[in-house]
C-alpha atoms as one frame of an Amber mdcrd trajectory, in Angstrom:
protein
 -17.727   6.568  -2.849 -17.924   9.815  -4.812 -14.656  11.657  -5.398 -14.106
  14.486  -2.929 -12.365  17.793  -3.641  -8.677  17.191  -2.723  -8.143  20.516
  -0.973 -11.277  20.212   1.152 -10.477  16.585   1.928  -6.910  17.442   2.954
  -8.174  19.962   5.490 -10.756  17.512   6.804  -8.209  14.706   7.172  -5.877
  16.935   9.184  -8.706  17.431  11.678  -9.912  13.827  11.722  -6.901  11.493
  11.548  -5.327  10.262  14.784  -1.725  11.488  14.565  -0.540   9.033  17.245
  -1.761   6.052  15.234  -0.158   7.444  12.064   3.233   7.681  13.749   2.927
   4.288  15.493   3.420   2.487  12.168   7.066   1.320  11.989   6.757   0.266
   8.310   7.938  -3.245   9.220   5.677  -4.882   6.617   4.179  -7.617   8.825
   0.748  -6.389   7.732   1.411  -7.141   4.072   1.190 -10.915   4.345  -2.152
 -10.532   6.149  -3.682  -8.067   3.662  -5.879  -9.561   0.901  -5.682  -6.546
  -1.434  -1.890  -6.476  -1.222  -1.745 -10.216  -1.862  -3.963  -9.802  -4.928
  -2.224  -6.746  -6.413   1.319  -6.726  -5.010   1.066  -2.928  -4.798   2.529
  -1.144  -1.783  -0.311   1.399  -1.879  -2.807  -1.466  -1.560  -1.342  -2.588
   1.774  -2.120  -1.211   5.262   1.443   0.132   5.501   1.050   1.841   2.139
  -2.327   3.326   2.970  -1.041   4.663   6.296   1.911   6.220   4.437  -0.567
   7.923   2.080  -2.637   9.179   5.019   0.451  10.532   6.768   1.690  12.251
   3.609  -1.639  14.078   3.367  -1.629  14.849   7.103   1.899  16.304   6.802
   0.921  18.367   3.760   3.249  16.484   1.396   0.536  15.384  -1.056  -3.061
  16.037  -1.968  -5.670  13.268  -1.495  -6.543  12.997  -5.177  -8.772  10.442
  -6.916  -6.048   7.747  -6.748  -5.683   8.284  -2.997  -9.432   7.928  -2.534
  -9.651   4.833  -4.743  -7.022   3.078  -2.597  -9.021   3.871   0.536 -12.128
   2.448  -1.149 -10.245  -0.686  -2.223  -9.506  -1.618   1.409 -11.748  -4.474
   2.579 -11.676  -3.226   6.161 -11.089  -6.823   7.298  -8.506  -5.627   9.861
  -6.386  -8.757   9.545  -3.430  -6.362   9.726  -4.173  -5.499  13.368  -3.348
  -8.877  14.987  -0.255  -9.043  12.729   1.031  -5.616  13.784   3.774  -5.641
  16.475   3.099  -1.953  17.224  -0.656  -2.486  17.752  -1.555   0.174  15.187
  -5.331   0.710  15.146  -5.627   0.577  11.379  -9.408   0.075  11.544  -9.781
   3.447  13.263  -7.587   5.160  10.672  -9.451   3.772   7.654 -12.821   4.687
   9.171 -11.568   8.202   9.983 -10.418   8.553   6.377 -13.702   7.305   4.980
 -15.614   9.584   7.328 -13.636  12.544   5.964 -14.295  11.509   2.368 -18.021
  11.080   3.087 -18.177  14.508   4.741 -16.830  16.434   1.752 -17.818  14.232
  -1.219 -20.655  15.283  -3.468 -22.640  12.181  -4.366 -24.763  12.065  -7.488
 -28.480  12.437  -6.767 -29.431   8.737  -7.291 -26.554   7.564  -5.067 -27.456
  10.088  -2.372 -31.088   8.932  -2.430 -30.149   5.247  -2.227 -27.739   5.837
   0.664 -30.410   7.767   2.532 -33.059   5.128   1.802 -31.042   2.215   3.151
 -28.849   3.813   5.817 -31.499   6.014   7.429 -34.842   4.915   6.001 -34.556
   1.124   6.341 -31.726  -0.404   8.415 -32.530   1.396  11.712 -36.261   0.589
  11.512 -37.166  -3.007  12.328 -40.767  -2.744  11.149 -39.690  -1.411   7.763
 -37.057  -4.120   7.432 -39.704  -6.772   8.112 -41.948  -5.175   5.470 -39.046
  -5.292   3.009 -38.515  -8.939   3.974 -42.170  -9.612   3.196 -41.869  -8.042
  -0.262 -38.715 -10.000  -0.986 -40.383 -13.232   0.136 -43.354 -12.477  -2.136
 -40.932 -12.029  -5.046 -39.181 -15.308  -4.181 -42.192 -17.596  -3.690 -44.981
 -16.118  -5.841 -43.458 -16.876  -9.230 -42.263 -13.314  -9.835 -38.658 -14.482
  -9.643 -39.224 -17.047 -12.398 -41.053 -14.493 -14.542 -38.305 -11.853 -14.231
 -35.679 -14.433 -15.147 -37.708 -15.735 -18.088 -38.218 -12.205 -19.410 -34.506
 -11.485 -19.059 -35.012  -8.634 -16.579 -32.074  -9.866 -14.467 -29.819  -9.494
 -17.516 -30.065  -5.732 -17.011 -27.946  -6.170 -13.876 -24.207  -6.945 -13.700
 -23.266 -10.635 -13.575 -22.149 -10.555  -9.940 -25.519  -9.085  -8.858 -27.395
 -11.776 -10.802 -25.339 -14.459  -9.093 -25.851 -12.904  -5.647 -29.616 -12.747
  -6.208 -29.616 -16.450  -7.077 -28.152 -17.457  -3.698 -30.251 -15.229  -1.424
 -32.022 -17.271   1.268 -35.790 -17.085   1.594 -36.671 -13.834   3.337 -39.161
 -13.404   6.177 -41.531 -10.695   7.319 -41.709 -12.121  10.850 -38.395 -11.635
  12.611 -37.241 -13.780  15.517 -39.909 -12.640  17.990 -42.907 -13.419  15.782
 -41.324 -16.637  14.559 -40.662 -17.798  18.118 -44.270 -17.104  19.062 -45.583
 -18.851  15.930 -43.696 -21.988  16.981 -45.555 -21.834  20.316 -42.313 -21.924
  22.294 -42.098 -20.773  25.942 -41.799 -17.012  26.491 -43.230 -14.085  28.421
 -43.328 -10.327  27.970 -41.624  -7.950  30.389 -41.863  -4.198  30.724 -38.750
  -2.442  32.022 -38.900   0.634  34.197 -38.675   3.871  32.284 -38.865   2.167
  28.893 -42.097   2.152  26.912 -41.041  -0.742  24.677 -41.453  -4.319  25.985
 -39.013  -7.233  25.910 -39.602 -10.878  25.098 -38.071 -13.084  27.802 -37.423
 -16.751  27.055 -36.599 -19.055  29.998 -33.533 -21.254  30.182 -33.809 -25.025
  30.049 -33.091 -25.953  33.667 -31.574 -23.544  36.161 -30.454 -20.252  34.641
 -26.724 -19.532  34.445 -27.289 -15.914  33.431 -29.455 -13.450  31.529 -28.433
 -12.875  27.904 -29.742 -10.166  25.593 -30.010 -11.296  21.960 -28.892  -8.791
  19.348 -31.157  -9.726  16.458 -29.650  -7.426  13.795 -31.460  -5.760  10.893
 -30.622  -7.764   7.751 -30.006 -10.834   9.918 -33.563 -10.836  11.230 -35.235
 -10.826   7.800 -32.834 -12.974   5.726 -31.740 -15.366   8.491 -34.716 -15.424
  10.829 -34.427 -19.154  11.533 -30.766 -18.657  12.449 -31.896 -16.184  15.111
 -34.520 -18.667  16.326 -31.873 -21.406  16.476 -29.593 -19.040  18.384 -32.225
 -18.689  21.096 -32.717 -22.470  21.221 -28.995 -23.073  21.680 -28.648 -20.406
  24.367 -31.590 -21.914  26.297 -30.064 -25.378  26.146 -26.729 -23.980  27.322
 -28.515 -22.642  30.414 -29.243 -18.983  29.624 -32.399 -16.935  30.015 -32.721
 -14.962  26.756 -34.084 -11.421  26.481 -34.959  -9.774  23.163 -35.494  -5.999
  23.651 -37.804  -4.573  20.988 -36.150  -1.151  21.380 -32.855  -2.348  19.872
 -31.814  -1.177  16.404 -29.164  -1.661  13.695 -25.593  -1.988  15.015 -24.329
   0.826  12.750 -21.462  -1.192  11.238 -22.393  -0.398   7.631 -22.780   3.274
   8.560 -19.313   3.372  10.125 -17.720   1.574   7.157 -19.376   4.073   4.791
 -18.003   7.024   6.748 -21.327   7.964   8.363 -19.867   7.882  11.849 -22.378
  10.187  13.496 -25.234   7.903  12.441 -23.296   4.924  13.832 -22.924   6.752
  17.165 -26.638   7.503  17.306 -27.570   3.869  16.702 -25.023   2.674  19.259
 -26.540   4.931  21.928 -29.977   3.456  21.214 -28.663  -0.082  21.624 -26.862
   0.766  24.846 -30.125   2.165  26.217 -32.202  -0.834  25.056 -29.928  -3.494
  26.532 -29.241  -1.425  29.634 -32.974  -1.372  30.357 -33.047  -5.163  29.942
 -30.560  -5.670  32.827 -28.629  -8.421  31.039 -25.341 -10.050  32.006 -24.236
 -10.456  28.398 -25.232  -9.273  24.927 -25.110 -12.141  22.416 -24.274 -11.679
  18.744 -24.414 -14.346  16.046 -23.000 -12.028  13.368 -19.285 -11.273  13.509
 -19.604  -7.861  11.850 -22.391  -6.719  14.161 -20.654  -8.113  17.227 -17.436
  -6.253  16.416 -19.341  -2.997  15.969 -21.068  -3.463  19.344 -17.777  -4.489
  20.952 -16.207  -1.196  19.860 -18.946   0.992  21.344 -16.417   2.430  23.787
 -14.181   3.515  20.893 -17.076   5.030  18.972 -18.366   6.878  22.075 -14.972
   7.624  23.599 -15.132   8.451  27.302 -18.721   7.236  27.747 -18.904   4.940
  30.810 -22.141   3.313  29.667 -20.533   2.486  26.308 -17.536   0.888  28.021
 -19.820  -1.227  30.212 -21.918  -2.268  27.234 -18.852  -3.209  25.159 -17.616
  -5.424  28.009 -20.909  -7.364  27.926 -20.803  -8.208  24.210 -20.005 -11.838
  23.420 -20.165 -13.949  20.310 -22.633 -16.828  20.583 -19.800 -19.366  20.396
 -18.175 -17.829  23.506 -21.408 -18.091  25.478 -21.995 -21.683  24.374 -18.448
 -22.571  25.410 -19.115 -21.018  28.840 -22.503 -22.699  29.289 -23.702 -26.254
  29.787 -22.625 -28.795  27.149 -25.167 -29.025  24.336 -27.023 -32.349  23.952
 -25.656 -33.321  20.539 -26.570 -36.333  18.425 -24.257 -37.714  15.704 -24.539
 -36.293  12.189 -24.056 -38.619   9.250 -23.314 -38.190   5.577 -22.996 -40.663
   2.746 -19.873 -42.634   3.566 -19.728 -41.799   7.274 -18.774 -38.623   9.087
 -19.683 -35.158   7.819 -16.550 -33.311   6.724 -16.842 -29.620   7.588 -14.519
 -26.654   7.229 -14.717 -23.279   8.949 -14.154 -19.818   7.446 -13.444 -17.157
  10.055 -15.472 -13.966  10.080 -12.820 -11.234   9.824 -14.329  -8.982  12.463
 -15.055 -11.890  14.781 -11.424 -12.994  14.609  -9.578  -9.685  14.213 -11.711
  -7.347  16.330 -13.478  -9.582  18.854 -10.440 -11.916  18.830 -12.640 -15.032
  18.766 -11.275 -17.972  16.784 -11.048 -21.003  19.093 -14.639 -21.289  20.463
 -16.281 -22.061  17.086 -13.665 -24.720  16.386 -14.053 -26.188  19.880 -17.809
 -26.490  19.339 -17.302 -28.212  15.991 -14.690 -30.507  17.514 -17.205 -31.598
  20.150 -19.807 -32.672  17.573 -20.112 -36.456  17.137 -20.003 -37.574  13.526
 -18.296 -34.376  12.344 -14.756 -34.208  10.999 -13.365 -30.657  11.059 -10.924
 -30.075   8.211  -8.984 -26.856   8.776  -9.188 -24.432   5.837  -5.933 -22.995
   4.535  -6.191 -19.215   4.845  -9.332 -19.415   6.999  -8.152 -16.219   8.690
  -8.071 -14.376   5.356 -11.109 -12.361   4.194 -13.585 -14.061   1.862 -14.239
 -10.776   0.008 -17.666  -9.962   1.442 -16.732  -7.088   3.798 -20.206  -5.588
   4.266 -21.241  -4.350   0.817 -17.730  -4.592  -0.668 -18.881  -7.353  -3.020
 -21.299  -4.808  -4.532 -18.985  -1.771  -4.602 -15.772  -3.617  -5.593 -17.070
  -6.733  -7.387 -13.878  -7.610  -9.272 -11.570  -7.557  -6.247 -14.227  -9.340
  -4.191 -14.504 -12.079  -6.818 -10.710 -12.455  -7.075 -10.416 -12.908  -3.303
 -13.353 -15.347  -3.309 -11.962 -17.455  -6.158  -8.743 -18.060  -4.228 -10.793
 -18.884  -1.142 -12.801 -21.485  -3.064  -9.595 -23.127  -4.326  -8.654 -23.777
  -0.697 -12.188 -24.949   0.140 -12.115 -27.534  -2.634  -8.828 -28.938  -1.306
 -10.488 -29.722   2.052 -13.066 -31.964   0.314 -15.565 -30.604   2.821 -19.275
 -31.138   2.360 -20.116 -28.105   4.482 -18.513 -24.644   4.726 -19.357 -23.008
   8.040 -19.047 -19.387   9.084 -20.416 -17.110  11.794 -21.449 -13.981   9.916
 -24.323 -13.432   7.445 -22.220 -11.464   4.944 -19.561 -14.175   4.909 -22.263
 -16.812   4.530 -23.776 -15.097   1.477 -20.299 -14.693   0.005 -19.491 -18.373
   0.488 -22.861 -19.307  -1.026 -21.883 -17.135  -3.998 -18.543 -18.956  -4.165
 -20.221 -22.380  -4.183 -22.621 -21.213  -6.925 -19.881 -19.451  -8.899 -17.672
 -22.566  -8.918 -20.523 -24.956  -9.779 -20.286 -26.893  -6.515 -23.901 -26.608
  -5.350 -24.428 -30.373  -5.641 -21.486 -31.280  -3.403 -20.890 -28.358  -1.006
 -23.311 -26.488   1.246 -22.563 -23.183   3.001 -24.199 -22.837   6.429 -24.146
 -20.634   9.496 -22.453 -22.331  12.446 -25.647 -21.852  14.489 -27.820 -23.756
  12.017 -25.289 -26.574  11.754 -25.221 -26.965  15.540 -29.020 -26.797  15.700
 -29.296 -29.740  13.278 -27.366 -31.899  15.748 -29.170 -30.794  18.921 -31.589
 -33.035  20.794 -34.097 -30.436  21.958 -35.345 -30.405  25.520 -37.784 -28.319
  27.512
């Protein structure tokens, strides 16, 4: 983030920060053991308790929010592991987003940064057609030989090392999205038109009698970088007994906007999603991305006092919750050299800390024949991805990831599983960074389950 004028920021923070949440903090320190940045630095200011103390000092007029104040707010991963650890139930996530919103409101970004933020936040992420076009260009770069040429010419050397490594682990992109891919496979589906909504919905029948109607949140980045994961999500939901609806009117969840302080944009996108899924008349809204699911789950906080937002938030479920509620999946044994497949699971921070989902993924893995689940030490600690944190704070992100990979290697797992695309890319980076690509694979939980499913219907 650009540095904001301290005096202007101080005035903005006094209007934005929730004074009740500031005073709820008892300074007990339980949050410190849960906070990755405090664990890495040992600095009080780099802990949730420390950051709240800084916020309160500004709110009370005892200090100005100078460049050091702003850098500590930027250093926060936003993983919210402090919230389950807090005995006073302080809503730290709300406070850090309010602070970042204030910084974004008064900061003067340099022209290139301002243009890039506008391009991605407003010009790309909310527009599914544009995201698919971007996916098509990225796929062309990946499969046409352009990638090899740019590497041979040394073009990638113009970028920082962490960006070169991230580019190397990107999955193959797609210009199709889940709807087109589903239709290309020739799988059962029909189109429906809802009353009062000009945009149609793809409806995919359950295998057997339907247990309920589930709306699939396809995401923006998810649907072009992990299209097959979305397709596999639909397959699993069908087998678990759900009719699946994919509204074409849905848009980006707004999580990246909220984390960047662009709260009004996040509210606008949330309203569009509430309308799209409301018109689909679903019982649940399914997410296969922990970050997106948490953003949708907090629609009632973002649109405080909105009844439709509260109803929508109550419908949001992670895929693992819906699978646990549905019919047992028809699973066949998985095998690796030497017997069972040893897998470990890295929690998505927002899935665990905001949606409070940690047991269902483990229960699903425990039910898989031929799979040995080896619990990961510190699985509840952030991997360092945190949206675009690995791009904006590469050193801290890499430090957190390196410690994570030390724990992964101790499990002797052949597969690292997670339930969020950002976490998955980060773990792929970790495998690549530590030279373990020959022995460890990072996968989305959905794709791992899909490999073991005996398809029906």
